[in-house]
XYZ file of C-alpha atoms in Angstrom:
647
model
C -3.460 31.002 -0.928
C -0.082 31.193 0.837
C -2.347 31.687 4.685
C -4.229 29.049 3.372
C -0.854 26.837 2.694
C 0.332 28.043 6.585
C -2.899 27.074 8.391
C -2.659 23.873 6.778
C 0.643 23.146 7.453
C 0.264 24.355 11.153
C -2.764 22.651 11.923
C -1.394 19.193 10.256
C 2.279 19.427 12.584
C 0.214 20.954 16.035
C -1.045 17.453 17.426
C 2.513 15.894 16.676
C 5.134 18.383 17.547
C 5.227 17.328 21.262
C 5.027 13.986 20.621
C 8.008 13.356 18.123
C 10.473 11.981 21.258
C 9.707 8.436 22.006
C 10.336 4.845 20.994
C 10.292 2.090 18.419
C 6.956 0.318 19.276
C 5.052 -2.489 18.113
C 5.847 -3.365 14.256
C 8.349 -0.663 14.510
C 10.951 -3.352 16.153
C 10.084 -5.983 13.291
C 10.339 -4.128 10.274
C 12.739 -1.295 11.238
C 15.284 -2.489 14.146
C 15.670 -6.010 13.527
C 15.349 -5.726 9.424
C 18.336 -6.530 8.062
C 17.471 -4.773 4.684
C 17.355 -1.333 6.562
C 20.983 -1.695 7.546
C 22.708 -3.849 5.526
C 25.032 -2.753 2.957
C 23.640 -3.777 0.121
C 20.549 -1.671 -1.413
C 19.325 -4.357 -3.676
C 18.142 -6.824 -0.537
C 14.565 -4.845 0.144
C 13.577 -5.659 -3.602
C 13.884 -9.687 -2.948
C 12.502 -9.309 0.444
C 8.841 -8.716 2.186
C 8.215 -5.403 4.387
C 9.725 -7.814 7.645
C 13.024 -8.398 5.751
C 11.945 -12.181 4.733
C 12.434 -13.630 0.757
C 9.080 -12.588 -0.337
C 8.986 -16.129 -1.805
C 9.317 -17.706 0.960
C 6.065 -19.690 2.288
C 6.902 -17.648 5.916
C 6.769 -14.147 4.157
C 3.421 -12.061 4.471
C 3.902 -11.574 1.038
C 3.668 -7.386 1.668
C 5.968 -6.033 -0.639
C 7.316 -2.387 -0.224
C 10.914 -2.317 -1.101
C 10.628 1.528 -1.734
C 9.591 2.554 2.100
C 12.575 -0.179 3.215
C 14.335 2.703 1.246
C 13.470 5.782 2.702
C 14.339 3.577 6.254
C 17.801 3.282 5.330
C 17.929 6.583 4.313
C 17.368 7.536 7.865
C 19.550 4.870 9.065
C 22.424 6.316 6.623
C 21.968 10.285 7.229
C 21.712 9.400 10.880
C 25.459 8.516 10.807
C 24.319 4.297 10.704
C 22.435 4.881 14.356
C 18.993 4.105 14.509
C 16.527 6.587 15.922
C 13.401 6.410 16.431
C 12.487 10.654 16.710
C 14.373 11.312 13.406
C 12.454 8.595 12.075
C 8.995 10.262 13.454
C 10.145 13.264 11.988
C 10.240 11.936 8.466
C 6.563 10.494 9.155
C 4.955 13.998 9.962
C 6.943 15.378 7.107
C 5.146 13.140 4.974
C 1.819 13.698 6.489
C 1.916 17.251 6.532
C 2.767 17.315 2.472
C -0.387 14.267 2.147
C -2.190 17.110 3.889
C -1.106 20.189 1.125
C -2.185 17.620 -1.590
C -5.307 16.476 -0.108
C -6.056 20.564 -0.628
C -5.235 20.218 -3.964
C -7.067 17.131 -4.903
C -10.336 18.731 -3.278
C -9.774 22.442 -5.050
C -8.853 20.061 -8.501
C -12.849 18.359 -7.733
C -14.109 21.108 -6.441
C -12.890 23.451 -9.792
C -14.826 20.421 -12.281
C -18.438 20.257 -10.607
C -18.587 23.512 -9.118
C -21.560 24.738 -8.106
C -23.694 27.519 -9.511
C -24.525 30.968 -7.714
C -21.250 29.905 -5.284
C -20.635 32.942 -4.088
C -23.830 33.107 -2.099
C -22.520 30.541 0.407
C -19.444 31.871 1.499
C -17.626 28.278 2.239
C -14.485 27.466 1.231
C -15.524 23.459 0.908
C -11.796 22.530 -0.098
C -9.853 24.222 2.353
C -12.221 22.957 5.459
C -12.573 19.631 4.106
C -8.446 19.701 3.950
C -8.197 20.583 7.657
C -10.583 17.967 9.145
C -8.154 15.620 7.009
C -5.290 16.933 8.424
C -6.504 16.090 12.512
C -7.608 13.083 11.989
C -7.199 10.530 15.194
C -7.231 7.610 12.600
C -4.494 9.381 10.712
C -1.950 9.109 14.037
C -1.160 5.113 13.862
C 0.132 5.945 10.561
C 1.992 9.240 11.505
C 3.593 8.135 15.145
C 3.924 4.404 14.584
C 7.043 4.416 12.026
C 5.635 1.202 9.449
C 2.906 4.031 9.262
C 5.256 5.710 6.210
C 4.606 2.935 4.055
C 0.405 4.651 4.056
C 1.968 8.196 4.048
C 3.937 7.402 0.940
C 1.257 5.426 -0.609
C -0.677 8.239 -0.355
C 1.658 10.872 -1.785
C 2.407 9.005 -4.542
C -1.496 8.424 -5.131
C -2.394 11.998 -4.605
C 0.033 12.926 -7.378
C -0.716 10.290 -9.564
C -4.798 11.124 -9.473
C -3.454 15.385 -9.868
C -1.413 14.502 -12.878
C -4.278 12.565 -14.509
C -6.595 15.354 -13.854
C -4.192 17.335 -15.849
C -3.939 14.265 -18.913
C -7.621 14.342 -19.655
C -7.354 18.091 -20.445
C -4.984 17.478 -23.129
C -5.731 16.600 -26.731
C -3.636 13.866 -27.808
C -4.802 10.648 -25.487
C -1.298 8.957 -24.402
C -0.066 12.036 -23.293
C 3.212 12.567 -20.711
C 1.110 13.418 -18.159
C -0.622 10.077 -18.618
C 2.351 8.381 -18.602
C 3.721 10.172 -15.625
C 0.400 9.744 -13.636
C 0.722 5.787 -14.025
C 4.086 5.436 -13.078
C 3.378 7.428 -9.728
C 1.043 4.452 -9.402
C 2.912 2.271 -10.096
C 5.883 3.539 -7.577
C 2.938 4.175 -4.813
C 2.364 0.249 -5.149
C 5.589 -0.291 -4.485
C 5.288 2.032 -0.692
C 2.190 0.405 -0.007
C -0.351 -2.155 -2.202
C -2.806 -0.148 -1.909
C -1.481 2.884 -3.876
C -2.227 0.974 -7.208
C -6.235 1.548 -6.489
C -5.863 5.286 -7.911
C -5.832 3.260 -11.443
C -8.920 2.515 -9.976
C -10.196 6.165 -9.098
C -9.089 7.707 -12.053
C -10.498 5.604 -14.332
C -14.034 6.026 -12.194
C -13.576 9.687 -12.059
C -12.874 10.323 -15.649
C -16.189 8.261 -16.995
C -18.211 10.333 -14.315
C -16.934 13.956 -15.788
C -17.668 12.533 -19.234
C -20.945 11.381 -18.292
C -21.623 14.914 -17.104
C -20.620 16.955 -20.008
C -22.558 14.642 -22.391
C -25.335 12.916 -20.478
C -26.211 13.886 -17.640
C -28.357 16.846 -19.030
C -30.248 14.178 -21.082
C -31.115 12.207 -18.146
C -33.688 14.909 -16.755
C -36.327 14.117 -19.491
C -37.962 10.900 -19.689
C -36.829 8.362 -22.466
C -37.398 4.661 -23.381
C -33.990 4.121 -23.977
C -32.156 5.016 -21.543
C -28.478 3.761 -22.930
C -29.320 5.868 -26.375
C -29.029 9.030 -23.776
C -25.352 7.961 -22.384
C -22.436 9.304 -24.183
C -19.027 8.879 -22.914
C -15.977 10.964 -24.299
C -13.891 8.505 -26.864
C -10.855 10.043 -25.101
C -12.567 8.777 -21.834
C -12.828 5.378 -23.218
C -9.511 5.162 -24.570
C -7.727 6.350 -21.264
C -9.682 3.756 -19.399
C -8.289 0.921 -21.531
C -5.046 2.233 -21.114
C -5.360 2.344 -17.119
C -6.441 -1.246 -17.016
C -4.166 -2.659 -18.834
C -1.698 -1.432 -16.954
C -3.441 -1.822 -13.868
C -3.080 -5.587 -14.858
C 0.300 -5.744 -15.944
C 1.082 -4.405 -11.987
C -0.464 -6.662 -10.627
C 0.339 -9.173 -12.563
C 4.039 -8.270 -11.812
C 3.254 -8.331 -8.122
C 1.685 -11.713 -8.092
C 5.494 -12.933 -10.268
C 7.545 -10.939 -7.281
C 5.193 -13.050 -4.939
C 6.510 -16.221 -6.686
C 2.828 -16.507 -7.611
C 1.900 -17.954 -4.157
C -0.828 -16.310 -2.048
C 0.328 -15.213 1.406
C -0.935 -17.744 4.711
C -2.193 -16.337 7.799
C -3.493 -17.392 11.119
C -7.197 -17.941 12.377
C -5.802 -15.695 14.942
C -5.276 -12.592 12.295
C -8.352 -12.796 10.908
C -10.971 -14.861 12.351
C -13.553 -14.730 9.996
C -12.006 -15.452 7.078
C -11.425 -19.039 8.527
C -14.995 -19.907 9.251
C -16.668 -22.338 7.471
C -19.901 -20.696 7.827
C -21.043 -18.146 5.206
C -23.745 -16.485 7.645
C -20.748 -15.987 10.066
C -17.696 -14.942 7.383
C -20.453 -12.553 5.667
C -22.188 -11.087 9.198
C -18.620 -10.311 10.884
C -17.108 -8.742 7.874
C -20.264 -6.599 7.458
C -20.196 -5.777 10.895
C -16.446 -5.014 10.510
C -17.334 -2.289 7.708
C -19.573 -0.794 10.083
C -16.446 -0.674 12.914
C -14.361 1.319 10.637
C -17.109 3.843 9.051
C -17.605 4.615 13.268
C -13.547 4.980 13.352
C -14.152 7.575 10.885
C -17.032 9.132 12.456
C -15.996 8.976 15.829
C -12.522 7.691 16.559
C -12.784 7.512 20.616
C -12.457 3.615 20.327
C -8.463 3.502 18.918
C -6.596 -0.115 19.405
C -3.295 -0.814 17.647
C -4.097 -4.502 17.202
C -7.685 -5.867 16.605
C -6.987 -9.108 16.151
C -7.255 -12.303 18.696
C -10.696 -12.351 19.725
C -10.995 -8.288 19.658
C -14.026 -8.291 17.450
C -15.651 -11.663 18.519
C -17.576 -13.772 15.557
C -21.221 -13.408 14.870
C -22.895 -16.742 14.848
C -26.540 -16.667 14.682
C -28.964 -13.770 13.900
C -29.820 -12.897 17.059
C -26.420 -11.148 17.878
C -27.092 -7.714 18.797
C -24.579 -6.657 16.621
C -27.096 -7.436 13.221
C -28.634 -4.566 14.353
C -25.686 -1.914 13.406
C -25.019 -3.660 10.248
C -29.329 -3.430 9.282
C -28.746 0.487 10.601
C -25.930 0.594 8.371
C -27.378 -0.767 5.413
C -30.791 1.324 6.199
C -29.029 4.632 5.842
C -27.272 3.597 2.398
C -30.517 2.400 0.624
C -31.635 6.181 1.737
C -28.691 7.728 0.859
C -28.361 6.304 -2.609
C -32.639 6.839 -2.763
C -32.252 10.763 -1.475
C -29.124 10.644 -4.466
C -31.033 9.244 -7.143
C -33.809 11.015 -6.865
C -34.999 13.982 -9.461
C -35.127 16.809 -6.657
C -31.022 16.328 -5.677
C -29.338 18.814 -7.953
C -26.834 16.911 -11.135
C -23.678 18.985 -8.945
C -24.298 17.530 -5.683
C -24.531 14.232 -7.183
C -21.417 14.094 -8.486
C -19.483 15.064 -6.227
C -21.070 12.427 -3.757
C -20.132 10.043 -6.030
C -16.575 11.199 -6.122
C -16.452 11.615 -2.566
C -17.548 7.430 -2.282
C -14.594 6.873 -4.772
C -11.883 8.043 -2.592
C -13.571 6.339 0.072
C -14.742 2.913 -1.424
C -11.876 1.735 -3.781
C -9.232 2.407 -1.552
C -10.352 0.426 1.124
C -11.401 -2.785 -1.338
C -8.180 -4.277 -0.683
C -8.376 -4.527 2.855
C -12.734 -5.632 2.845
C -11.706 -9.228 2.695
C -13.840 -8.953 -0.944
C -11.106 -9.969 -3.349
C -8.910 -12.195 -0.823
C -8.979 -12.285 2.796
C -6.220 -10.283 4.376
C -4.263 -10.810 7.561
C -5.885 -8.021 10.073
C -9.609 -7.098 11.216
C -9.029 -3.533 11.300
C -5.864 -1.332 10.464
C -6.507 2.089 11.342
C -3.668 2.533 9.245
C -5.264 1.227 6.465
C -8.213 4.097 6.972
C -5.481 6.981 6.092
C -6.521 7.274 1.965
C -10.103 6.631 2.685
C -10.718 9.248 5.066
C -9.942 11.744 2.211
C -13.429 10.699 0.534
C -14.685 10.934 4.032
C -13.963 14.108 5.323
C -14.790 15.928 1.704
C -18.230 14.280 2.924
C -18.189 15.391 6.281
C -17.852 19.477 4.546
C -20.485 18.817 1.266
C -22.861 17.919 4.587
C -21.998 21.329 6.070
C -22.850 22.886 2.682
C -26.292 21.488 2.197
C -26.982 22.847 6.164
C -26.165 26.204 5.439
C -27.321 26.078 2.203
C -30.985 25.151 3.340
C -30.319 26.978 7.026
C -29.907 30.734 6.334
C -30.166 31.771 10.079
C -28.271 29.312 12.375
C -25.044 29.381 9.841
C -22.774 30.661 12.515
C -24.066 27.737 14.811
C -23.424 25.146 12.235
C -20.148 26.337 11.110
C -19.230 26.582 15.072
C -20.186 23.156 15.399
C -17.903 22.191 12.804
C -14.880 24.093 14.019
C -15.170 22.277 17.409
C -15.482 18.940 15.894
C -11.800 20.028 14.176
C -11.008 21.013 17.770
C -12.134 17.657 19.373
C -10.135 15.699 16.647
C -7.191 17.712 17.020
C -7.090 17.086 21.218
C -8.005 13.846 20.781
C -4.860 12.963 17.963
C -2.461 14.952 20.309
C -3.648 12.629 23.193
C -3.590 9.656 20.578
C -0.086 10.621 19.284
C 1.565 10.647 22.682
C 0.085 6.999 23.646
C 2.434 5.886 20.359
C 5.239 7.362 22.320
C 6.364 4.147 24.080
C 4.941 0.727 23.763
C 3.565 0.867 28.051
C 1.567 3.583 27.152
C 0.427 2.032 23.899
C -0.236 -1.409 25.295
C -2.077 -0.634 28.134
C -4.420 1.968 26.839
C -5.811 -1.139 24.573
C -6.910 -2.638 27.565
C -9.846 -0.558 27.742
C -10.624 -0.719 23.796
C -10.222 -4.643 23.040
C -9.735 -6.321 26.788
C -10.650 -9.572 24.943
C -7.372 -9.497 22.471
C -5.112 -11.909 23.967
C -2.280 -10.242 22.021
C -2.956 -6.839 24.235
C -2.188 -8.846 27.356
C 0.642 -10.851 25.622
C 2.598 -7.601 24.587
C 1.800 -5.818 28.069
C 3.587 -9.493 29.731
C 6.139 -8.196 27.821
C 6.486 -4.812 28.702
C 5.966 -5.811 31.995
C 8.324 -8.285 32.356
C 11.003 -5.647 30.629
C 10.009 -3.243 34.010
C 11.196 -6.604 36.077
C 7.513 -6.981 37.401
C 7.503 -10.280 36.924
C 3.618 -10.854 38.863
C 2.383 -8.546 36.483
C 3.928 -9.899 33.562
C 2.755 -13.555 35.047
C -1.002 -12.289 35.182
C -1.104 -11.099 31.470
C 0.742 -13.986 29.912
C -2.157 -16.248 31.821
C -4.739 -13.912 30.696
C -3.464 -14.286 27.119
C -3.282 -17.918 27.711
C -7.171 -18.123 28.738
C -8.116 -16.046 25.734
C -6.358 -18.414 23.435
C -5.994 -21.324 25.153
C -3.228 -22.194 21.992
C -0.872 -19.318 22.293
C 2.510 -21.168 22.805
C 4.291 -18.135 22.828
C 2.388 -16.940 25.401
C 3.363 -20.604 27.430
C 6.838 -19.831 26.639
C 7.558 -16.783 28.088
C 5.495 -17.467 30.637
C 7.214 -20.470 31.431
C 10.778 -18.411 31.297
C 9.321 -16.440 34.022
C 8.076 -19.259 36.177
C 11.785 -20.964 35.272
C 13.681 -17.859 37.363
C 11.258 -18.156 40.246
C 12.636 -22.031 40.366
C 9.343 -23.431 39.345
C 10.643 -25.899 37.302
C 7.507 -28.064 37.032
C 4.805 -25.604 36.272
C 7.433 -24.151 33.924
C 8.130 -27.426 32.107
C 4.136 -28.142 31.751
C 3.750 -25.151 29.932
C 6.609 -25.795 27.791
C 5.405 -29.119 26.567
C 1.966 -27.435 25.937
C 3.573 -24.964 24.228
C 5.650 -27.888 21.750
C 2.119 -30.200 21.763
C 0.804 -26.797 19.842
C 3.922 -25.983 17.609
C 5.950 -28.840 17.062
C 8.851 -26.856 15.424
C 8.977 -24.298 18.286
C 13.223 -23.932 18.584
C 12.804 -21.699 21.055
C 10.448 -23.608 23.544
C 12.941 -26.442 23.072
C 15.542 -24.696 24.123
C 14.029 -23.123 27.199
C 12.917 -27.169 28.095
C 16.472 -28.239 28.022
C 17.008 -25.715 30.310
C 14.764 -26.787 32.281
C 15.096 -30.046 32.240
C 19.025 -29.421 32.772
C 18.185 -27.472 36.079
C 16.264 -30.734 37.475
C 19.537 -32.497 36.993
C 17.914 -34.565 33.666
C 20.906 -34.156 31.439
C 20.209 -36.996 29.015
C 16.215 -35.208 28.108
C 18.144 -32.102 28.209
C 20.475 -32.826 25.203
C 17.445 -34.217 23.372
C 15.723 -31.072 23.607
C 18.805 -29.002 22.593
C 19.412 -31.333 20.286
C 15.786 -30.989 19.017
C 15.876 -26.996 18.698
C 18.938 -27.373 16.542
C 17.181 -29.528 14.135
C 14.608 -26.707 13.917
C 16.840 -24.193 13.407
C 20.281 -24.494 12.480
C 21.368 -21.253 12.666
C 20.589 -20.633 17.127
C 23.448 -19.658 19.092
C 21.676 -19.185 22.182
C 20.983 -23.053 21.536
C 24.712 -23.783 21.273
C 25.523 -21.942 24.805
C 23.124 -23.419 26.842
C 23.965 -26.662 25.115
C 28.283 -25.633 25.999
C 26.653 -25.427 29.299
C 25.025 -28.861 29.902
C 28.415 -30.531 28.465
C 30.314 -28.364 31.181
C 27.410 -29.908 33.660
C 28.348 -33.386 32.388
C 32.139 -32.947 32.569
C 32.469 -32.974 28.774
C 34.335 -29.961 28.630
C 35.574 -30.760 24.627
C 32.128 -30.760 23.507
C 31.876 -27.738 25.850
C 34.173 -25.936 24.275
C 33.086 -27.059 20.561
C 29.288 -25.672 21.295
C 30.576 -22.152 22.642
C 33.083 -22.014 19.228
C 29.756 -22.587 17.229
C 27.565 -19.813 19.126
C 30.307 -17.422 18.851
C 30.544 -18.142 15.159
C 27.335 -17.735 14.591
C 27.063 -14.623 16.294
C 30.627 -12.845 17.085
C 29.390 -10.947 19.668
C 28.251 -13.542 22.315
C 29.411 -12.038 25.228
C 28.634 -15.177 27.447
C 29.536 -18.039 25.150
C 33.376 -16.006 25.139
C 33.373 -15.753 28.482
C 33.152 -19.063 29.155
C 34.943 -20.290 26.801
C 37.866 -18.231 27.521
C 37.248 -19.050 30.926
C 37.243 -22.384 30.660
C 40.618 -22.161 27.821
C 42.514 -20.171 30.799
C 42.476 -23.462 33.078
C 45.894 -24.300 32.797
C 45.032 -27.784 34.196
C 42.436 -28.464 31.596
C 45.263 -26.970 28.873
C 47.579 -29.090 30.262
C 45.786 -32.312 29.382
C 44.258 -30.875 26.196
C 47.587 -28.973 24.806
C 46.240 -30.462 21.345
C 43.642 -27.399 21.919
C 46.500 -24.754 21.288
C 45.547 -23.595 17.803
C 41.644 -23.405 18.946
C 42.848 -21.592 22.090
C 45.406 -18.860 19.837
C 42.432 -18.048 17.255
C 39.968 -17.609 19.574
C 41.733 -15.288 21.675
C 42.990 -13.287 18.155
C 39.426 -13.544 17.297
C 38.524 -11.696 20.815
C 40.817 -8.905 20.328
C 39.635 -8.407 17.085
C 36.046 -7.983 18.264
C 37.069 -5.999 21.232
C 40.881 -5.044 21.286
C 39.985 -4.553 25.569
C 38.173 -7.960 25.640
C 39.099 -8.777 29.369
C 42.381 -10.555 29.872
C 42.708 -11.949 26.150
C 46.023 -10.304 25.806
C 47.334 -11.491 28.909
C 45.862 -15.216 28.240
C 47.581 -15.244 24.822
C 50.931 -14.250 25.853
C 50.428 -17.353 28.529
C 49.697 -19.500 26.488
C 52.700 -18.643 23.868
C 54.997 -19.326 27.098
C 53.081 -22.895 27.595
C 53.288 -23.633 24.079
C 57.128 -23.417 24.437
C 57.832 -25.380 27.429
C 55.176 -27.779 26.143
């Protein structure tokens, strides 16, 4: 057992170890480095907020609600003496993988020990322990392990592993509403609360206790031929009881959610998900079957990996001559068979049910992201696969079974085939884990998975434009434009760009197409007053400042440019008011002090504004007190003591 336990935990840790050094990247930044519930003081603020640090009931949150994984963030934050980094963080994440991958062992030994099959011992495979290693080097598994929102999965799918162990235990005990009962459902109800998904092991359990009833009371009766079938179907009372209990409280978490929510469904973007914005059933129902079919390949054979497969990545299918009909009729081919080779007399009671377990682990897990109860705000998550992939890879080893139990001469053959498939997965998540190193890596290997997502050239812009190679950045940000011809903030960084070659008129035309598309787009307005105050058109400057401010209140970038344009048009009061409002807004405005202590150490303009004095003293007290070696502020203060006097 205990070289069972190392192997495990080896193999889990071998594709990561050498990848553990690298960045925040992608929806690390959003939810990690600029959420203020990871570092603020209070530890209250996560459970009123959504995953991205918004009030969950605001009509601007996502609605995703995992206050427990904002936690374990500012756990990290704390331990890590208040410094964010990203490789401790990683850390954490394989930590938490490699323990999913000890319990995913468990789970399989705890099915494996109730349908056992007969005569065992003459096929010497250990179906638990193999089945727990092709888990545990997964490529789908390494969004969730290297990309740091990828805990709130891991943790789901701790707390659902324990939850679905613990039950096992509960229907072995006598009384009904047992502690172990009670323990198992608030593990699901905690594993809701690191990821939604966690409450679907209500789900499982309640599925896998009426099919081990079903076994032990009707499954033998089911051989011989009856006319009433239903008079041959006994479930446990226990069974029954434990079911009701699961639901209910399955409902009364939800229910709770959708209160938390402020009983408001979350709103996406055509962009997020595409077909769940199409008015045509043939359309909505062909794309999402055709997006099952994407992610049972991911799980098969996870060469195609993209960390975004939204924007155009998986393109709509509109009539029925779309090439793509005929994966989904393959797809749907193989099932009928399946379910026909299942049902049928000659397939022995034990491999039946543990098929149908397997298709538990794999099916209700993944219901809340098939667009089937309410359309959700992604195409594909590989993320999203991690729980799933437990019912797939137990599938993956009952297949190997069956070969060598009907192949008695080619074993070693089979079973080598097998090991280099765990081979090929592990290269292939060590390759995988060190393109979530840094966001260029990550960005531009997309390219070659999804180069029709106009989000994969928007973020490599990005990227690019952060190396200062601003023609590469240029060509993505068009390329993103001429995918979706309505990403405005596509037009406005590209028009930021085009504004520090001096191209002030191709950079104002994509501003205003920008604004024609979003309206209440602060930060386009802001970057068109700048523009517009570089062409010498003051007046349609202010506007346009003055516009951004009306969109959002709170900008102090806004209020320096805006300092700026009233320094332009000699107004050097209203100057001086705009800088005292960015800096109060955010204390740390390096620019909107300098100039404003620039333009307070004119001794001419002090002269004529000596009714300035107080603002002058507090905002140099305020300097020091930000930086006690803010440039000349001491200096500047005892100067203007001395003018005060002979004033």
């Amino acid at each position: 057992m205990y070289f069972k336990l190392f192997i495990i935990f080896t193999v889990s840790a071998a594709p990561f170890l050498f990848s553990l050094h690298g960045d925040f990247v992608f929806d690390d930044s959003e939810a990690i480095v600029k959420n203020k519930d990871v570092t603020s003081k209070s530890w209250l603020d996560s459970f009123s907020n959504d995953f991205w640090g918004t009030n969950i009931k605001s009509n601007h949150s996502h609605k995703s609600y995992r206050p427990l994984t904002i936690l374990t963030y500012r756990l990290n934050y704390i331990i890590n003496n208040r410094q964010l980094s990203a490789t401790q963080f990683k850390v954490i994440n394989l930590i938490c993988h490699i323990i999913c991958c000890v319990l995913v062992w468990k789970t399989y030994s705890c099915i494996w020990a109730r349908v056992k099959w007969k005569n065992e011992e003459k096929y010497a495979i250990d179906v638990p322990f193999l089945a727990s290693l092709l888990f545990s080097v997964h490529p789908i598994h390494v969004e969730a392990i290297s990309g740091i929102v990828g805990r709130a999965d891991l943790l789901a799918a701790m707390t659902f592993l324990l939850s679905f162990l613990i039950y096992d235990v509960s229907m072995k005990k006598k009384s009904i509403f047992n502690i172990y009962l009670c323990i198992s459902i608030t593990l699901a109800g905690l594993s809701m609360l690191f990821k939604e998904n966690g409450i679907t092991v209500m789900g499982v359990c309640c599925l896998y206790d009426i099919i081990l009833s079903i076994r032990i009371k009707a499954l033998d009766k089911l051989k011989y031929k009856t006319t009433n079938l239903l008079k041959c179907i006994h479930i446990d009372v226990k069974c029954v009881y434990r079911t009701v209990i699961l639901i209910t409280f399955a409902i009364l978490f939800l229910y709770a959610r959708w209160i938390v929510m402020g009983t408001a469904k979350p709103e996406f973007k055509a962009i997020d998900n595409p077909a769940a914005f199409s008015n045509n059933l043939f359309t909505k129902t062909a794309t999402y079957n055709y997006i099952y079919f994407l992610n049972i390949m991911l799980l098969i054979w996870p060469q195609w990996l993209c960390y975004d497969w939204s924007m155009g990545c998986v393109p709509l299918i509109n009539n029925v001559l779309d090439f793509r009909i005929l994966f989904i009729s393959i797809m749907y081919l193989y099932l009928f068979l399946f379910i026909k080779a299942v049902c049928s007399r000659n397939y022995r009671k034990t491999s039946k049910r543990i098929l149908f377990l397997a298709t538990l682990f794999i099916l209700i897990p993944f219901l809340p992201a098939s667009n089937i109860i309410f359309p959700v705000g992604f195409v594909i998550a590989e993320r999203i696969l991690y729980i799933p992939s437990i019912g797939y890879c137990l599938f993956v080893v009952i297949g190997l079974r069956n070969i060598l139990q009907n192949t008695r001469n080619n074993q070693k053959v089979f079973l080598g085939i097998f090991l280099g498939l765990i081979l090929i997965y592990g290269m292939k998540s060590w390759q995988r884990a060190h393109d979530w190193q840094n966001e260029y890596k990550l960005f531009t290997n997309a390219l070659s998975v999804c180069p029709l997502n106009a989000k994969v050239h928007y973020n490599i812009a990005k990227v690019a434009d952060a190396k200062e190679n601003s023609s590469w950045a240029i060509d993505e940000y068009t390329a993103a434009i001429r995918l979706y011809p309505e990403y405005y903030q596509a037009m406005n960084n590209l028009a930021n760009l085009l504004k520090n070659k001096k191209e002030f008129s191709a950079a104002e035309a994509y501003l205003r197409k920008a604004i024609n598309h979003k309206k209440d787009f602060p930060a386009a307005w802001m970057n068109l007053g700048i523009v517009l105050a570089n062409t010498k058109r003051y007046i349609e400057s202010q506007k346009a400042y003055k516009t951004a401010l009306l969109y959002r209140k709170n900008y102090p970038d806004c209020f320096y440019n805006l300092g700026n344009l009233y320094l332009e048009m000699n107004k050097t009061d209203d100057a001086m008011e705009s800088w005292y409002q960015a800096i109060n807004l955010n204390p740390k405005h390096v620019s909107a002090w300098t100039n404003l202590l620039a333009l307070l150490d004119n001794t001419r303009v002090l002269y004529h504004r000596w009714q300035k004095y107080d603002l002058a003293k507090r905002m140099y007290k305020k300097a020091l007190t930000i930086d006690p070696n803010f440039p000349s502020a001491n200096k500047n203060l005892y100067n203007l003591e001395k003018f005060k006097m002979k004033k």
